[in-house]
Coordinates of C-alpha atoms in Angstrom, one line a residue:
X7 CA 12.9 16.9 50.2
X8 CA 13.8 20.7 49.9
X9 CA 13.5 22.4 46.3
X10 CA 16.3 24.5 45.0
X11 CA 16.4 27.0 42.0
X12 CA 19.5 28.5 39.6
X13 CA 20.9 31.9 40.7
X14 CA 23.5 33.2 38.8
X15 CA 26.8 35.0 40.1
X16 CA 27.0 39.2 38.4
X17 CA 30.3 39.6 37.0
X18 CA 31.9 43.0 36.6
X19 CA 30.7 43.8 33.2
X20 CA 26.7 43.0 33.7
X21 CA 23.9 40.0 33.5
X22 CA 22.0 38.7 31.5
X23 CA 18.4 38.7 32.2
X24 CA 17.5 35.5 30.1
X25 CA 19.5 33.6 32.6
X26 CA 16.7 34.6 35.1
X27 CA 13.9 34.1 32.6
X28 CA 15.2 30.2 32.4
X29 CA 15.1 29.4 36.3
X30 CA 11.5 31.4 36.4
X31 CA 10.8 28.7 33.9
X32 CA 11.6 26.1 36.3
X33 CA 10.2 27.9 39.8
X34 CA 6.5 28.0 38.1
X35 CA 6.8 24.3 38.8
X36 CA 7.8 23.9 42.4
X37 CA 6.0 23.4 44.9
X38 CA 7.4 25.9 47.1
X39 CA 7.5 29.4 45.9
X40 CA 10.5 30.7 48.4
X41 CA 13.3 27.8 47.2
X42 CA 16.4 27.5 48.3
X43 CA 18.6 29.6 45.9
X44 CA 22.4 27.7 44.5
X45 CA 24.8 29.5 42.4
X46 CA 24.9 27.7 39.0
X47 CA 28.8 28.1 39.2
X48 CA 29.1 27.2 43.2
X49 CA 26.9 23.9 42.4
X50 CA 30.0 21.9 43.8
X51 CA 30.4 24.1 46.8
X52 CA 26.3 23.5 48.2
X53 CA 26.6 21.9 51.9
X54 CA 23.0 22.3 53.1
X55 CA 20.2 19.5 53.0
X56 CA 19.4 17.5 50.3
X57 CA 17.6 19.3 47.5
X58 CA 15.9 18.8 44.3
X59 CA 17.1 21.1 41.5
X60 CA 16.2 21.3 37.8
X61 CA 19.3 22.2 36.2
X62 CA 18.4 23.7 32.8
X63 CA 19.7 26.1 31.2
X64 CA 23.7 26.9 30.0
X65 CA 26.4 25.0 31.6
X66 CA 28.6 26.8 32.3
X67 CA 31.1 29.8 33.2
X68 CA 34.0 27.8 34.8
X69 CA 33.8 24.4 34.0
X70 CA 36.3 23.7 37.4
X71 CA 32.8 23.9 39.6
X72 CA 31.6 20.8 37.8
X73 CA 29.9 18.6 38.9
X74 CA 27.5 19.7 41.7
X75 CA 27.7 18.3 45.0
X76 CA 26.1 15.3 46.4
X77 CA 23.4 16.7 48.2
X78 CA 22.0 17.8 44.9
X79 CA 19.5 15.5 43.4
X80 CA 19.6 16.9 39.5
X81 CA 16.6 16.4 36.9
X82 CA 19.1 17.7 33.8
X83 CA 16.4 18.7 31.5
X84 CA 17.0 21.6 29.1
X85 CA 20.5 21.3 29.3
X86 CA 23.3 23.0 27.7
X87 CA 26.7 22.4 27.6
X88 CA 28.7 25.2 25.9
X89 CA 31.3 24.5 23.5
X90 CA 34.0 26.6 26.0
X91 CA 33.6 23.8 28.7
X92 CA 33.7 21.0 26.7
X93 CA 37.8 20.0 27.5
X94 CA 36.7 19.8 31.1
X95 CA 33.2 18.0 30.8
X96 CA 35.5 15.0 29.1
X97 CA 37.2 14.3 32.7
X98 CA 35.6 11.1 34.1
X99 CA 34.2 12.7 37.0
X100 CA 31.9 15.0 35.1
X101 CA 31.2 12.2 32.8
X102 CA 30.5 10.1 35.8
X103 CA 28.2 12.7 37.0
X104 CA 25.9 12.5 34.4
X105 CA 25.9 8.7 33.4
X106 CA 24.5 8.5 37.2
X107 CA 21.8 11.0 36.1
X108 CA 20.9 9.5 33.2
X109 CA 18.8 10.2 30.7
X110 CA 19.9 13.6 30.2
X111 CA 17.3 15.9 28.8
X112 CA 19.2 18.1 26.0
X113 CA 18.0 21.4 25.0
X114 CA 19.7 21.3 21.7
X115 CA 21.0 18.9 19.4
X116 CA 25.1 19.8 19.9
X117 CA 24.7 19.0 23.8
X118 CA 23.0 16.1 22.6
X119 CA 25.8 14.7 20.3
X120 CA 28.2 15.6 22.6
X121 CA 27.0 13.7 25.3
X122 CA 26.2 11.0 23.4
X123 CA 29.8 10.9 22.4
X124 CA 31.0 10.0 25.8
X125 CA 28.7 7.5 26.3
X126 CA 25.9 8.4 28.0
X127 CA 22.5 8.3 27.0
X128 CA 20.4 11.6 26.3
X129 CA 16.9 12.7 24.5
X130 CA 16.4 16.0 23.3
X131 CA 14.2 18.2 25.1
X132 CA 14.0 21.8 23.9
X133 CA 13.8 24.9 26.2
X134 CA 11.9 24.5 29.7
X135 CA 10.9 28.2 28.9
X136 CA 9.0 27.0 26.0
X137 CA 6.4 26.5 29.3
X138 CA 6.2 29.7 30.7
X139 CA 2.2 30.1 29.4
X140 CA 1.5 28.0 32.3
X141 CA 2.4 31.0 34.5
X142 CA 2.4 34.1 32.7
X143 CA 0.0 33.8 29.6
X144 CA -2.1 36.8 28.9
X145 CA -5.2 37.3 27.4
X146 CA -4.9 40.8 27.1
X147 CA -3.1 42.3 24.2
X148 CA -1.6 45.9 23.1
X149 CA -0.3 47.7 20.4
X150 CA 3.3 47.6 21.5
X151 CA 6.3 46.1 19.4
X152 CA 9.3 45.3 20.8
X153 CA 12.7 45.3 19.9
X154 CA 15.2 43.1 22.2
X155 CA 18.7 43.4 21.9
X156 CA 18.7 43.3 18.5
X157 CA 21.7 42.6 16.3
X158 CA 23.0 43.3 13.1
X159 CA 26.1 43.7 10.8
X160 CA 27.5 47.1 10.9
X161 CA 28.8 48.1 7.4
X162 CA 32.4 48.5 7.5
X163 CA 35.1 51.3 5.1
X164 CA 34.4 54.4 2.8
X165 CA 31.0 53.0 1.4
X166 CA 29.7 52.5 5.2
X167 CA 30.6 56.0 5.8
X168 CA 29.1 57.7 3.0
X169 CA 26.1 55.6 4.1
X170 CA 26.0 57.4 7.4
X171 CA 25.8 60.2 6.4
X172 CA 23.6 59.7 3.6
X173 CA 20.9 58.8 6.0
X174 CA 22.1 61.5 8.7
X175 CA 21.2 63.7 6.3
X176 CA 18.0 62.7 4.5
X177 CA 16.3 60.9 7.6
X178 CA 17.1 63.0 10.7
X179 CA 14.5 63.4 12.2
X180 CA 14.0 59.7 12.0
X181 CA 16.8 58.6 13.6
X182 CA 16.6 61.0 16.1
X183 CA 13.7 60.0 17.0
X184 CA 14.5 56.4 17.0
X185 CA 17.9 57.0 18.9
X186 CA 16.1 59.2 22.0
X187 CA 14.2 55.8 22.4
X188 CA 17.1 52.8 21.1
X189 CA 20.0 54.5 22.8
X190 CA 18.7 57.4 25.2
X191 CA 22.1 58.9 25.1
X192 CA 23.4 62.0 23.7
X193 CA 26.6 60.8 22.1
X194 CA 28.9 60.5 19.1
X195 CA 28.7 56.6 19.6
X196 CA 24.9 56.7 19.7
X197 CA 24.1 58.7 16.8
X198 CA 26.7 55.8 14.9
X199 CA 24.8 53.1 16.3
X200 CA 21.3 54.3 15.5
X201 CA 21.9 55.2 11.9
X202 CA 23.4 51.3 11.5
X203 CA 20.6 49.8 13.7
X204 CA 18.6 52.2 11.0
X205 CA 20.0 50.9 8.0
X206 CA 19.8 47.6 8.7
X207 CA 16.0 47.2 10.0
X208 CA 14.3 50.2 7.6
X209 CA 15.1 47.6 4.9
X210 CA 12.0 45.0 6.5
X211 CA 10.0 47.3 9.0
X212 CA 9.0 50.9 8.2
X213 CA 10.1 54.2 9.9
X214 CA 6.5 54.4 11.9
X215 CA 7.7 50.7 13.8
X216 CA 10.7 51.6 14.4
X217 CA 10.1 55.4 15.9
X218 CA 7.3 54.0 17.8
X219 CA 9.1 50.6 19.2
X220 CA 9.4 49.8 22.6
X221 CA 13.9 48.6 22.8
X222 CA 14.5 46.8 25.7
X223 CA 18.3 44.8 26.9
X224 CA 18.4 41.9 28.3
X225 CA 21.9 42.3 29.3
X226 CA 22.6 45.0 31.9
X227 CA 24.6 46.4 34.7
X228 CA 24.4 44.5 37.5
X229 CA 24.5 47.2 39.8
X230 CA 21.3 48.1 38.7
X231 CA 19.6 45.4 41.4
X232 CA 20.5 44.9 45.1
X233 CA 19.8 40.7 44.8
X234 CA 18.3 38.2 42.9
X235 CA 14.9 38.7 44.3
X236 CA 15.0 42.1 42.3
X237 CA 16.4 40.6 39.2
X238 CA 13.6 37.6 39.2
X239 CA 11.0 40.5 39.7
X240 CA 12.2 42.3 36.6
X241 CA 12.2 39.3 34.4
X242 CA 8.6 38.9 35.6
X243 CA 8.3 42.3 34.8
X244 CA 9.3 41.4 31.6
X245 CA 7.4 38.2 30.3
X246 CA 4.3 39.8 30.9
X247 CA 5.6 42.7 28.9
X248 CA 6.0 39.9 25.9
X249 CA 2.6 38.1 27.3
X250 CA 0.5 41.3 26.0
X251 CA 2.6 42.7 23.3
X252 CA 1.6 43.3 19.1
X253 CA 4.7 41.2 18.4
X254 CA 8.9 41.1 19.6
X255 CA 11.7 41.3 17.5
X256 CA 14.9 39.7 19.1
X257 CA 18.3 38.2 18.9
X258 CA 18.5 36.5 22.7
X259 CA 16.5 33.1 22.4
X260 CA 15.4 33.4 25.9
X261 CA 13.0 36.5 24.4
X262 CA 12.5 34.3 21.5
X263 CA 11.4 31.3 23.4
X264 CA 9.1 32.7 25.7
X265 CA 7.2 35.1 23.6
X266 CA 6.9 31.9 21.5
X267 CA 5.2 30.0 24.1
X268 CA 3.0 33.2 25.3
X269 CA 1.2 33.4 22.4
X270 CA 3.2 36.4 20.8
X271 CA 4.3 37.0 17.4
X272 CA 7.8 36.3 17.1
X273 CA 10.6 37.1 14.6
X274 CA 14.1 35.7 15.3
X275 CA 17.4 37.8 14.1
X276 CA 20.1 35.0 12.9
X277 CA 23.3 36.5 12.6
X278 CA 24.6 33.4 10.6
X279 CA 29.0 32.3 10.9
X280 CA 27.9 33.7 15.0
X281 CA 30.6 32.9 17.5
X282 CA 30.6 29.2 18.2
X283 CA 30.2 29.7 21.4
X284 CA 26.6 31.2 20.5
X285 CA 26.1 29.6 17.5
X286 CA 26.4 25.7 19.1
X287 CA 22.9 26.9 21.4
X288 CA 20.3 27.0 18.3
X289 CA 20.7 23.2 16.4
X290 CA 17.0 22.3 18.0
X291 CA 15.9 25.8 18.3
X292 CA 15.7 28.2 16.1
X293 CA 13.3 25.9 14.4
X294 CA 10.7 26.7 16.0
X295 CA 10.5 31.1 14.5
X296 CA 9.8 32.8 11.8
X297 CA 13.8 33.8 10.9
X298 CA 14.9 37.5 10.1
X299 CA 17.8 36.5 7.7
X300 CA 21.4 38.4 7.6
X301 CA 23.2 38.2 4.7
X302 CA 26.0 40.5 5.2
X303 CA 24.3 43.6 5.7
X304 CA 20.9 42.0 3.8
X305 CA 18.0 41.4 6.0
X306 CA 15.3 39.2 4.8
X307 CA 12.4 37.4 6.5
X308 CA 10.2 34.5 5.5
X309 CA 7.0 36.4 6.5
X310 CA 7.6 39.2 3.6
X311 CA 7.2 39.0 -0.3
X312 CA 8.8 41.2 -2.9
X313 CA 9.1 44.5 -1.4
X314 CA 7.2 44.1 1.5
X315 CA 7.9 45.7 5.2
X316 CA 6.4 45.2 8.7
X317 CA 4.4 48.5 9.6
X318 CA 2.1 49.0 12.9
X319 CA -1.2 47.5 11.4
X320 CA 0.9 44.0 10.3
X321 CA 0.1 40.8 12.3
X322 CA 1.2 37.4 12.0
X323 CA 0.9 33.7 13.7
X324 CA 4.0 31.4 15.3
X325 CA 4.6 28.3 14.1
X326 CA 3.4 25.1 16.1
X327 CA 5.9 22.8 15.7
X328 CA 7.2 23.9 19.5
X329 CA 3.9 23.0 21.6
X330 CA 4.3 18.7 21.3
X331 CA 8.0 19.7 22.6
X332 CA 6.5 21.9 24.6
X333 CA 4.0 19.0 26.3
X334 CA 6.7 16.4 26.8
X335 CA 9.3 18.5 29.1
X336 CA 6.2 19.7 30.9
X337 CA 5.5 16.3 31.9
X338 CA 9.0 15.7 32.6
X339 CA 9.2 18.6 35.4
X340 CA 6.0 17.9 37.2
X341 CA 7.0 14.2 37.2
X342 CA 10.4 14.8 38.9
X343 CA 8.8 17.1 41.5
X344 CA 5.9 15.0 42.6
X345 CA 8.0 12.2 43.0

């Protein structure tokens, strides 16, 4: 039988990269390189030959293309269902769906207890891109620190203000510096979103990480690729970019995850009372990092005592708890596609 891999559909405002990151997860294990490629939100529209598809990853953008289509033979492994599809994932088709696919593999406990609330029978599995070493593991290691997409709590009213320009003033040069590499734009906005990106990360990493930090996005314009062959090659681009690097600092899990499993330093940002519809991802794991705490505009991290800050020379180790996780779905995937 034919192998198929997850593609995702651009919308007008951008992608997200970590989608890609997730089906590169799942391609290391076929055992043809050049699959057949199925829209995750046209799965019920495939009419070609019967395939095999590992479905991991987030289901889903418009719950109305749910369930796939009966020439897909599914290993649900990783799975996510978001809170925003829930209403429709009740209807007894979709439920239907994945009682004939049983076990369902659940990347996170709140797929998990939802599915196990209509019945059918699940495990939890973590993230199939807690697996990525087996492809894209490095030996080789720099100096670089990077900084993906990360978040923080802007300070709001008169006493953010007066911040502003507090630091404008007495850290220019700073956060010019920091901007011509965070932003690269020459704008009102930017200098406004450097100085809070600045106030909020000075507190735990001095100026020297933060004027010498690589900042990357994972979510972009998607007018910036011509197809999914280029946007697969730039998050290969990118994991070997994790694979060698000093440490990351992130807010998207599907950094997070993989830097975790190539062997690179990793610290988490939890922005805590997060959208549910982000939130309801991380019961199962954000376990698994060391956590850069928010509290309000606060940041704290477990790694740090007293007055302690991240600088260029610090280093650190990830927890372990991820690799027996790790071991099982790995079994899991090659089992499904030998057989």
């Amino acid at each position: 039988m034919k192998e198929a891999l997850l593609k995702y559909d651009f919308t007008d405002n951008g992608l997200n990269i970590g989608d890609y990151i997730q089906s590169l997860a799942a391609k290391q294990f076929l055992s043809n390189q050049d699959p057949i490629l199925i829209s995750r939100e046209a799965l019920n529209e495939y009419e070609g030959e019967q395939v095999k598809l590992i479905m991991n990853g987030w289901f889903l953008m418009n719950g109305e293309n749910f369930p796939p289509s009966e020439k897909i033979m599914p290993l649900l492994v990783s799975h996510h269902i978001n809170t925003s599809v829930h209403s429709h994932f009740r209807k007894e088709e979709v439920v239907n769906f994945y009682k004939k696919n049983e076990p369902v593999g659940c990347r996170d406990y709140f797929t998990l207890e939802f599915l196990e609330s209509l019945g059918v029978k699940c495990y939890y599995t973590g993230c199939l891109t807690l697996t990525l070493s087996e492809k894209y593991s490095s030996n080789e290691k720099n100096d670089n620190i990077y900084f993906v997409d990360p978040r923080y709590k802007r300070s709001r009213g008169l006493s953010g203000q007066l911040t502003r320009l507090f630091l404008l003033v007495t850290k220019f040069n700073t956060i010019s510096t920091i901007r011509s590499r965070y932003i690269r734009s020459n704008n009102k906005k930017s200098w406004k979103k450097t100085i809070d990106f600045y106030r909020s990360f000075s507190q735990i990493f001095d100026d020297e990480v933060l004027k010498n930090a690589i900042y990357i996005k994972h979510y972009m314009p998607a007018n910036k690729f011509n197809n999914d062959y280029e946007i697969f090659a730039y998050g290969e681009e990118l994991l070997r970019k994790y694979a060698s690097a000093k440490y990351v600092v992130t807010s998207r899990i599907h950094c997070a995850l993989p830097s975790l499993s190539l062997g690179t330093p990793t610290l988490y940002i939890d922005i805590p009372n997060d959208h549910n519809i982000s939130s309801c991802r991380l019961n199962g794991i954000k376990e698994f990092f060391h956590i850069i705490h928010t509290n309000g505009t606060k940041l704290s991290c477990d790694l740090l005592k007293n007055d302690e800050k991240f600088n260029l020379k610090s280093s650190f180790t990830n927890k372990e708890d991820f690799i027996t996780v790790k071991e099982k779905i790995k079994k899991t995937v090659i089992d499904f596609i030998k057989n």
